mmCIF file of C-alpha atoms and ligand atoms in Angstrom:
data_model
loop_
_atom_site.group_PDB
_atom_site.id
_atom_site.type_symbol
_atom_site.label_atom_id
_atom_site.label_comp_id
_atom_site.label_asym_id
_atom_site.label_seq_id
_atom_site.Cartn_x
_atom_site.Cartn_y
_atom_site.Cartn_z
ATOM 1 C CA UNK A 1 29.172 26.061 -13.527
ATOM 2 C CA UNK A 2 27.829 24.403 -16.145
ATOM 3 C CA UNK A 3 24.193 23.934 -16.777
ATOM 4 C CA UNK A 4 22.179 20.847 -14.889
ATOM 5 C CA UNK A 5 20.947 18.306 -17.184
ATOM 6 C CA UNK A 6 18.775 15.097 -16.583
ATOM 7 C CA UNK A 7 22.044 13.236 -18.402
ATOM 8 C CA UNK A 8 24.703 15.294 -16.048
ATOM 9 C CA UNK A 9 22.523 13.923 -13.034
ATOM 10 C CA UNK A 10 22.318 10.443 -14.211
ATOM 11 C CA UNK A 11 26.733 10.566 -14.462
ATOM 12 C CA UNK A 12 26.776 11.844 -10.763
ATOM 13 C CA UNK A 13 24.054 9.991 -9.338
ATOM 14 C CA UNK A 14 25.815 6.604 -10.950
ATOM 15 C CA UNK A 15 29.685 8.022 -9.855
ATOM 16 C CA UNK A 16 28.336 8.622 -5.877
ATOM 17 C CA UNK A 17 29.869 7.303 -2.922
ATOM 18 C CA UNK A 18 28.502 9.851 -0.470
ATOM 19 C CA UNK A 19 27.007 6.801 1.643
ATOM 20 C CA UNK A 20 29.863 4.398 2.392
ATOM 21 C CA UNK A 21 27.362 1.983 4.483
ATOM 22 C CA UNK A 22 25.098 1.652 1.263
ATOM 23 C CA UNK A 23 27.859 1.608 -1.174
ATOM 24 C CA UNK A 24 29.367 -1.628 0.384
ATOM 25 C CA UNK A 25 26.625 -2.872 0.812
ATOM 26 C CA UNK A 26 24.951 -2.645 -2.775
ATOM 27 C CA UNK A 27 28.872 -3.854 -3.746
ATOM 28 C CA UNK A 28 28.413 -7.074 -1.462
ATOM 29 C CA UNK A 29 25.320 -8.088 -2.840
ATOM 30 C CA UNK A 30 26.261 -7.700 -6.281
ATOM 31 C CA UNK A 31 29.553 -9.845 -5.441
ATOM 32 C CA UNK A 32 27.217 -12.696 -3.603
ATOM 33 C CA UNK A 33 24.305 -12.546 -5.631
ATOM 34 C CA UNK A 34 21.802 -15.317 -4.683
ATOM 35 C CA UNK A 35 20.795 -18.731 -6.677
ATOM 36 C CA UNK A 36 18.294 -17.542 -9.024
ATOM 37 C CA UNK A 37 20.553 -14.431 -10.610
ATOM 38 C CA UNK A 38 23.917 -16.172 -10.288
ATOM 39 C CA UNK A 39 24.494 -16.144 -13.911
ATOM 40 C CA UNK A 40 23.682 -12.322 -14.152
ATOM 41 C CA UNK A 41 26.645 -9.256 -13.733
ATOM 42 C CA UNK A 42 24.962 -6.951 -11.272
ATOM 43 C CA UNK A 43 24.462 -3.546 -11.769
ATOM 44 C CA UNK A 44 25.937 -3.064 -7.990
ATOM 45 C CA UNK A 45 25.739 1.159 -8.816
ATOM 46 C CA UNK A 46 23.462 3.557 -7.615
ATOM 47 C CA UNK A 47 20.303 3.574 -9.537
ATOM 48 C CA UNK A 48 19.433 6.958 -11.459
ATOM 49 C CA UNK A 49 15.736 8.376 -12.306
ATOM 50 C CA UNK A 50 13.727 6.868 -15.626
ATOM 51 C CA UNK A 51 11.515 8.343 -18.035
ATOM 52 C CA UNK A 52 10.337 11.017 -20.214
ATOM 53 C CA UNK A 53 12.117 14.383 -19.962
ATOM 54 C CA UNK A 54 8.843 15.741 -20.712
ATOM 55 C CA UNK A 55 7.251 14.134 -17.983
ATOM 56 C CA UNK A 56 4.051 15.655 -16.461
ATOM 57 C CA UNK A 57 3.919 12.977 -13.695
ATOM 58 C CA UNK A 58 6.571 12.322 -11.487
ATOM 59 C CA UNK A 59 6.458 8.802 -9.501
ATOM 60 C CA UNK A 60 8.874 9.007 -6.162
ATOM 61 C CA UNK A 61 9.413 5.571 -4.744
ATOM 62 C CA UNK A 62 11.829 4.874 -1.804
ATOM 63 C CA UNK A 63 15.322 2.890 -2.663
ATOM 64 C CA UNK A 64 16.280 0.008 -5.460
ATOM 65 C CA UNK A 65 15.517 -3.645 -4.097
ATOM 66 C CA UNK A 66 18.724 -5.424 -3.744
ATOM 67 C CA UNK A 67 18.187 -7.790 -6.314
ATOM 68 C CA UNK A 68 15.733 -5.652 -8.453
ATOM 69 C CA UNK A 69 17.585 -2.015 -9.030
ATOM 70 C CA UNK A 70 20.404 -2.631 -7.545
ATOM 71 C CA UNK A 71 20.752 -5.880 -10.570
ATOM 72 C CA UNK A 72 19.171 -4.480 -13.141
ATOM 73 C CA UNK A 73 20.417 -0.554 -13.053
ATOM 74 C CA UNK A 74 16.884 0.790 -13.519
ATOM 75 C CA UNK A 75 14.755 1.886 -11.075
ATOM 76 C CA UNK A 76 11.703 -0.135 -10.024
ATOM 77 C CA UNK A 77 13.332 -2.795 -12.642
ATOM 78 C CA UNK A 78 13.448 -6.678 -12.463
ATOM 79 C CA UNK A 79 11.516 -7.240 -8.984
ATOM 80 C CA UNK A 80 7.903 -7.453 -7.880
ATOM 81 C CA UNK A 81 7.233 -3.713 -6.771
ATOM 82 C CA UNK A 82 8.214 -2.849 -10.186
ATOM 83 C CA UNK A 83 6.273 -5.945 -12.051
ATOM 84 C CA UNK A 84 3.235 -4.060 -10.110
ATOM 85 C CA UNK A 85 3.810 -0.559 -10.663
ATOM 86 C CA UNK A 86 4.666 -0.779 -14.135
ATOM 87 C CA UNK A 87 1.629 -2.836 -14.861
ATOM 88 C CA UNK A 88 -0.053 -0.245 -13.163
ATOM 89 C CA UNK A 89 1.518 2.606 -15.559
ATOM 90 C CA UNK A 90 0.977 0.768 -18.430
ATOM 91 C CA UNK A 91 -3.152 0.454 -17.988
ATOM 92 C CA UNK A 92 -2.754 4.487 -17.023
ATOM 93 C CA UNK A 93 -1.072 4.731 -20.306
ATOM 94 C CA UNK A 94 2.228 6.204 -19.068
ATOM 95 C CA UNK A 95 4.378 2.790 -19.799
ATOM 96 C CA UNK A 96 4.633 1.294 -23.025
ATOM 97 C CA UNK A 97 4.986 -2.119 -21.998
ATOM 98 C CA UNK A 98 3.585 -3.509 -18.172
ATOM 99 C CA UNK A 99 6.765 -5.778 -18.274
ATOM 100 C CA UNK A 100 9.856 -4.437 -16.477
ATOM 101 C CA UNK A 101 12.827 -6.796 -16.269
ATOM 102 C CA UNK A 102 15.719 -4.989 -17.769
ATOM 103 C CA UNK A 103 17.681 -1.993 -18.491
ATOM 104 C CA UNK A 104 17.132 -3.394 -22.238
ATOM 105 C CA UNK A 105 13.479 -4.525 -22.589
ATOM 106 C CA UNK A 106 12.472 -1.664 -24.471
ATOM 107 C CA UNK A 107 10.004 -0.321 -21.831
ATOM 108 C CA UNK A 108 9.310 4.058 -22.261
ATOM 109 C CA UNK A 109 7.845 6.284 -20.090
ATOM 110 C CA UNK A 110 5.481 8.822 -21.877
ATOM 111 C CA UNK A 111 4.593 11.582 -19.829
ATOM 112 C CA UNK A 112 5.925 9.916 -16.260
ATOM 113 C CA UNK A 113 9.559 9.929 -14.675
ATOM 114 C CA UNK A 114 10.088 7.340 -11.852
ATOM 115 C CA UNK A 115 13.337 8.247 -9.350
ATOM 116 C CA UNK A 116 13.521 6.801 -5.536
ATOM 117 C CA UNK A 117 14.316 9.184 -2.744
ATOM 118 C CA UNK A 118 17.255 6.946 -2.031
ATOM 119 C CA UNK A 119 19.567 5.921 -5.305
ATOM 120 C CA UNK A 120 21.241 2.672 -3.583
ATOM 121 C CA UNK A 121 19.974 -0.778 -1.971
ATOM 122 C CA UNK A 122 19.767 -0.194 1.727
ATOM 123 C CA UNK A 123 20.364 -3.382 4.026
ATOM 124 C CA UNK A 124 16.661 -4.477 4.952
ATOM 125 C CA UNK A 125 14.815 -2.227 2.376
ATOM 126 C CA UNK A 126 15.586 0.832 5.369
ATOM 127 C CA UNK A 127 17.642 3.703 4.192
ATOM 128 C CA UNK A 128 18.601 5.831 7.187
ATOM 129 C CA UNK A 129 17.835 9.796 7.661
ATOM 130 C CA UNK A 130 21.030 10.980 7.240
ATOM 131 C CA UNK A 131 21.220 8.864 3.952
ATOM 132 C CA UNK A 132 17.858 10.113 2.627
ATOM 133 C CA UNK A 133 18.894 13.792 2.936
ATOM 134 C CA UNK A 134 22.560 12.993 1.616
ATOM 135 C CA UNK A 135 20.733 11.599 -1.483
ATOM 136 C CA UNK A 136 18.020 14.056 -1.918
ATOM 137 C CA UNK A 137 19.415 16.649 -4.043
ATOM 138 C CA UNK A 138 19.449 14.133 -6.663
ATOM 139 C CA UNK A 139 15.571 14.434 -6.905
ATOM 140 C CA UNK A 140 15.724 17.735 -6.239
ATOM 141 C CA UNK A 141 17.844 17.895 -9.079
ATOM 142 C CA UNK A 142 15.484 15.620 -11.402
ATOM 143 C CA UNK A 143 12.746 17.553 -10.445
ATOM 144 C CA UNK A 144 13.958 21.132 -11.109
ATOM 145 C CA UNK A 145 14.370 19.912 -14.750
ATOM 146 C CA UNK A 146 11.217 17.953 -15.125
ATOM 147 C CA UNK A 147 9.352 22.112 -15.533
ATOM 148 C CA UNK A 148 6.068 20.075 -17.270
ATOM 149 C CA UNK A 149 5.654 18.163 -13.658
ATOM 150 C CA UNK A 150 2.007 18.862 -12.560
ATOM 151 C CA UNK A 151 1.345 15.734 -10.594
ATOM 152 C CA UNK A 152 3.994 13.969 -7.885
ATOM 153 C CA UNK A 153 2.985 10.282 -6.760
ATOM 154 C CA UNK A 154 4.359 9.538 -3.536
ATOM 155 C CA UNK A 155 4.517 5.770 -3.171
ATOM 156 C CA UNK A 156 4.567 5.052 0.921
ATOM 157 C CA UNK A 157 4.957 7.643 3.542
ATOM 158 C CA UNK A 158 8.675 7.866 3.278
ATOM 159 C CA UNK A 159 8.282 8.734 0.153
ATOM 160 C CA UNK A 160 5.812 11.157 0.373
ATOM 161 C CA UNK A 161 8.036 12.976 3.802
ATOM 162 C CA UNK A 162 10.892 13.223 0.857
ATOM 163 C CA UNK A 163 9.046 14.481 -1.679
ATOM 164 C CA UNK A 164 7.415 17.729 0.878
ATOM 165 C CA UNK A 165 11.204 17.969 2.053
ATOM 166 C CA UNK A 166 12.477 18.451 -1.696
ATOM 167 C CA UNK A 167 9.211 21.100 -1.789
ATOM 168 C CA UNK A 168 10.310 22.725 1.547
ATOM 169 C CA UNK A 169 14.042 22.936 0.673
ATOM 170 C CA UNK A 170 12.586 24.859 -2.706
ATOM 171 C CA UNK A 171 10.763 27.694 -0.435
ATOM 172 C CA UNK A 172 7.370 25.754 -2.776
ATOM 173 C CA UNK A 173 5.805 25.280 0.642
ATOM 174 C CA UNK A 174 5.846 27.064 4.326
ATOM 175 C CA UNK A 175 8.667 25.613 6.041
ATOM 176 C CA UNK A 176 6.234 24.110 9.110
ATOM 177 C CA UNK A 177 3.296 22.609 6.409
ATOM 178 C CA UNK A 178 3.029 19.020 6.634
ATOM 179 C CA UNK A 179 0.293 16.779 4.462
ATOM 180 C CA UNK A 180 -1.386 13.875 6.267
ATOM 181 C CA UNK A 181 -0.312 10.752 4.195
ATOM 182 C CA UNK A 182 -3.176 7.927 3.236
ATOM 183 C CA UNK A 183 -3.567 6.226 0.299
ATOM 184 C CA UNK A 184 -5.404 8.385 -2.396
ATOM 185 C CA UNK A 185 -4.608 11.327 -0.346
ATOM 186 C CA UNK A 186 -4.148 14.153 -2.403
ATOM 187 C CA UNK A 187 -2.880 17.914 -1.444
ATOM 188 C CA UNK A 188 -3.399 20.925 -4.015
ATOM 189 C CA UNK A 189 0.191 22.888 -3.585
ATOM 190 C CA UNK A 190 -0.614 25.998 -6.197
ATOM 191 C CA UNK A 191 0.354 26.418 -9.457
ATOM 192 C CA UNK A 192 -1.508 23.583 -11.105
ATOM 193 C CA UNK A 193 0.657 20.786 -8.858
ATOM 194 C CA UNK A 194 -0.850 18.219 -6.771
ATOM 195 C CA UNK A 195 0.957 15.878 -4.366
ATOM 196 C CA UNK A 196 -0.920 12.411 -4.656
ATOM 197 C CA UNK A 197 -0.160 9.659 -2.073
ATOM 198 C CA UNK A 198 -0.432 5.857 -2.246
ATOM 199 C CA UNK A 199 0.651 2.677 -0.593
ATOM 200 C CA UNK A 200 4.402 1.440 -1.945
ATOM 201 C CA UNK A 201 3.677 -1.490 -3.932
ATOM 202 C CA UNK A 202 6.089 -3.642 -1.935
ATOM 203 C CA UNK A 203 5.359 -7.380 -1.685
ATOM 204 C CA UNK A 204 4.271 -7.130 2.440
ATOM 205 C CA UNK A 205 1.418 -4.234 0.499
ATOM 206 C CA UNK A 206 0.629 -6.172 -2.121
ATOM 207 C CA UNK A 207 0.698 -9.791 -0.876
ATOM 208 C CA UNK A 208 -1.342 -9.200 1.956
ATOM 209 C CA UNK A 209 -4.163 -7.499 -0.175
ATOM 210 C CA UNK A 210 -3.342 -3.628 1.445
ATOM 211 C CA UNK A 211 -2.621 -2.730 -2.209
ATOM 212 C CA UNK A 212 -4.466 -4.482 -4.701
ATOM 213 C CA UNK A 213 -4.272 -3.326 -8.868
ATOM 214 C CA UNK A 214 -7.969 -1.684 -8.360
ATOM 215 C CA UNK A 215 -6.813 0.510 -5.797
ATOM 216 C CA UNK A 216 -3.288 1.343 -6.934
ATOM 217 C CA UNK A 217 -5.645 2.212 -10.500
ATOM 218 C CA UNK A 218 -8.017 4.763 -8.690
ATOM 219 C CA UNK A 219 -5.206 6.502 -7.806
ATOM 220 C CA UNK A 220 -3.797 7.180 -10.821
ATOM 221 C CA UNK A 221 -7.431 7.710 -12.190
ATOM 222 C CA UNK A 222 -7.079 10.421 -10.127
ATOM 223 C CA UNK A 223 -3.756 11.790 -11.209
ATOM 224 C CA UNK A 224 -5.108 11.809 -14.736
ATOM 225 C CA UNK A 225 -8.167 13.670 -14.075
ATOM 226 C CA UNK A 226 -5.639 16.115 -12.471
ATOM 227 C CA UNK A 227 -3.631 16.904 -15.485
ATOM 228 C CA UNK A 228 -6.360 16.637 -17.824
ATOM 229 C CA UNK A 229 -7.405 19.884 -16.157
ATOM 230 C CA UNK A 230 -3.619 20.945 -15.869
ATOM 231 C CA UNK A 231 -2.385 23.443 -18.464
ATOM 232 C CA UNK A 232 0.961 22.758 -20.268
ATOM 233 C CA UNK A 233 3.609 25.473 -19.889
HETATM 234 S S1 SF4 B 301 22.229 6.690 -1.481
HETATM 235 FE FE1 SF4 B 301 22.427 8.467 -2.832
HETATM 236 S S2 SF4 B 301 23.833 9.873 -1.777
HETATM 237 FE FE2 SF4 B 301 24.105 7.819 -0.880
HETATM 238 S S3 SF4 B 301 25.778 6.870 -2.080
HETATM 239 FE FE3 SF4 B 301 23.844 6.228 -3.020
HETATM 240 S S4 SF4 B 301 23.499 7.746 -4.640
HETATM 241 FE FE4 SF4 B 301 25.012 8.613 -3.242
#
């Protein structure tokens, strides 16, 4: 078999159509579109991982938005979870740009890699569990070639139950452990790799003041701080 490659997983993650319920569904929407995108050609694919190869941070969020991801083809891309995170990377000094609106804006990732646990728009933002685990190999995948990874930021507790399954599934923790999920949680796994958790930056986080900038930042202060004491391989 031929050797796994960030590009090779991009192909099959864009070719699947493991999850008929998701795949008609992200193929609906991008037929229908609504009012304010009508004049766009939606992506309508499943959305692949972003960022540097040489990532040392790796951002797991939960699915592509309908109208964000699952338009633009890049994850976190062209809605308001992604205007916030991205904003949020870019005052870290992972993103080169805070604005995120297409696969074309000339945004780069330096030492981060974004990928959802789930590569296709789910109806109602809710993926279910047999989707999740169909899709998961993908970031098992992503993360298996991201070796500089020291620090994984789970956004929301979905996330964060995907990103310990992708862990467990690599014998890198007990099969039983589990990690209490809170935002700025943070769980030391060995090896110079830390789990960090936060709230998902989606609008019902955000808009209701759960998530605000401030506290999205001191999390990622804290990821810093992490790999500044990190070695590189
Ligand atoms: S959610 Fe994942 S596994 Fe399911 S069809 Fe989309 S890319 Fe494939």
């Amino acid at each position: 078999m031929a050797r796994d490659s960030l590009a090779r997983v991009t192909r099959d993650v864009v070719a699947c159509e493991r999850c008929p319920r998701l795949r008609a569904w992200c193929r609906e929407v991008a037929l229908t579109r609504v009012k304010r995108y009508r004049d766009q050609e939606y992506w309508g694919r499943p959305v692949p991982g972003f960022g540097d190869p040489r990532a040392r941070l790796l951002v797991v969020g939960l699915a592509p938005a309908a109208h964000g991801g699952n338009r633009t083809g890049r994850v976190f891309t062209g809605d308001r979870s992604g205007d916030f995170l991205f904003a949020a990377l870019h005052r870290a000094g992972f993103a080169s740009q805070a604005a995120s609106v297409s696969r074309d804006d000339g945004l780069r990732l330096t030492g981060a890699y974004v990928a959802a646990l789930a590569r296709c728009a789910p109806p109602a933002n809710k993926p279910l569990p047999d989707e999740f685990a169909r899709c998961r190999e993908y970031l098992s995948r992503e993360w298996a070639l991201l070796t500089e990874v020291r620090a994984v930021l789970a956004l929301g507790r979905l996330a964060m139950d995907g990103a310990v399954a992708v862990l467990r599934e690599a014998g890198r923790v007990p099969p039983r452990a589990r990690f209490a999920f809170g935002h700025g949680a943070v769980h030391d796994l060995g090896g110079g790799l830390a789990l960090f958790a936060a709230y998902h930056p989606s609008q019902q986080n955000t808009f209701t003041g759960r998530l605000t900038p401030r506290l999205f930042d001191a999390v990622l202060d804290k990821v810093r701080r992490h790999l500044a004491r990190s070695p590189r391989s």
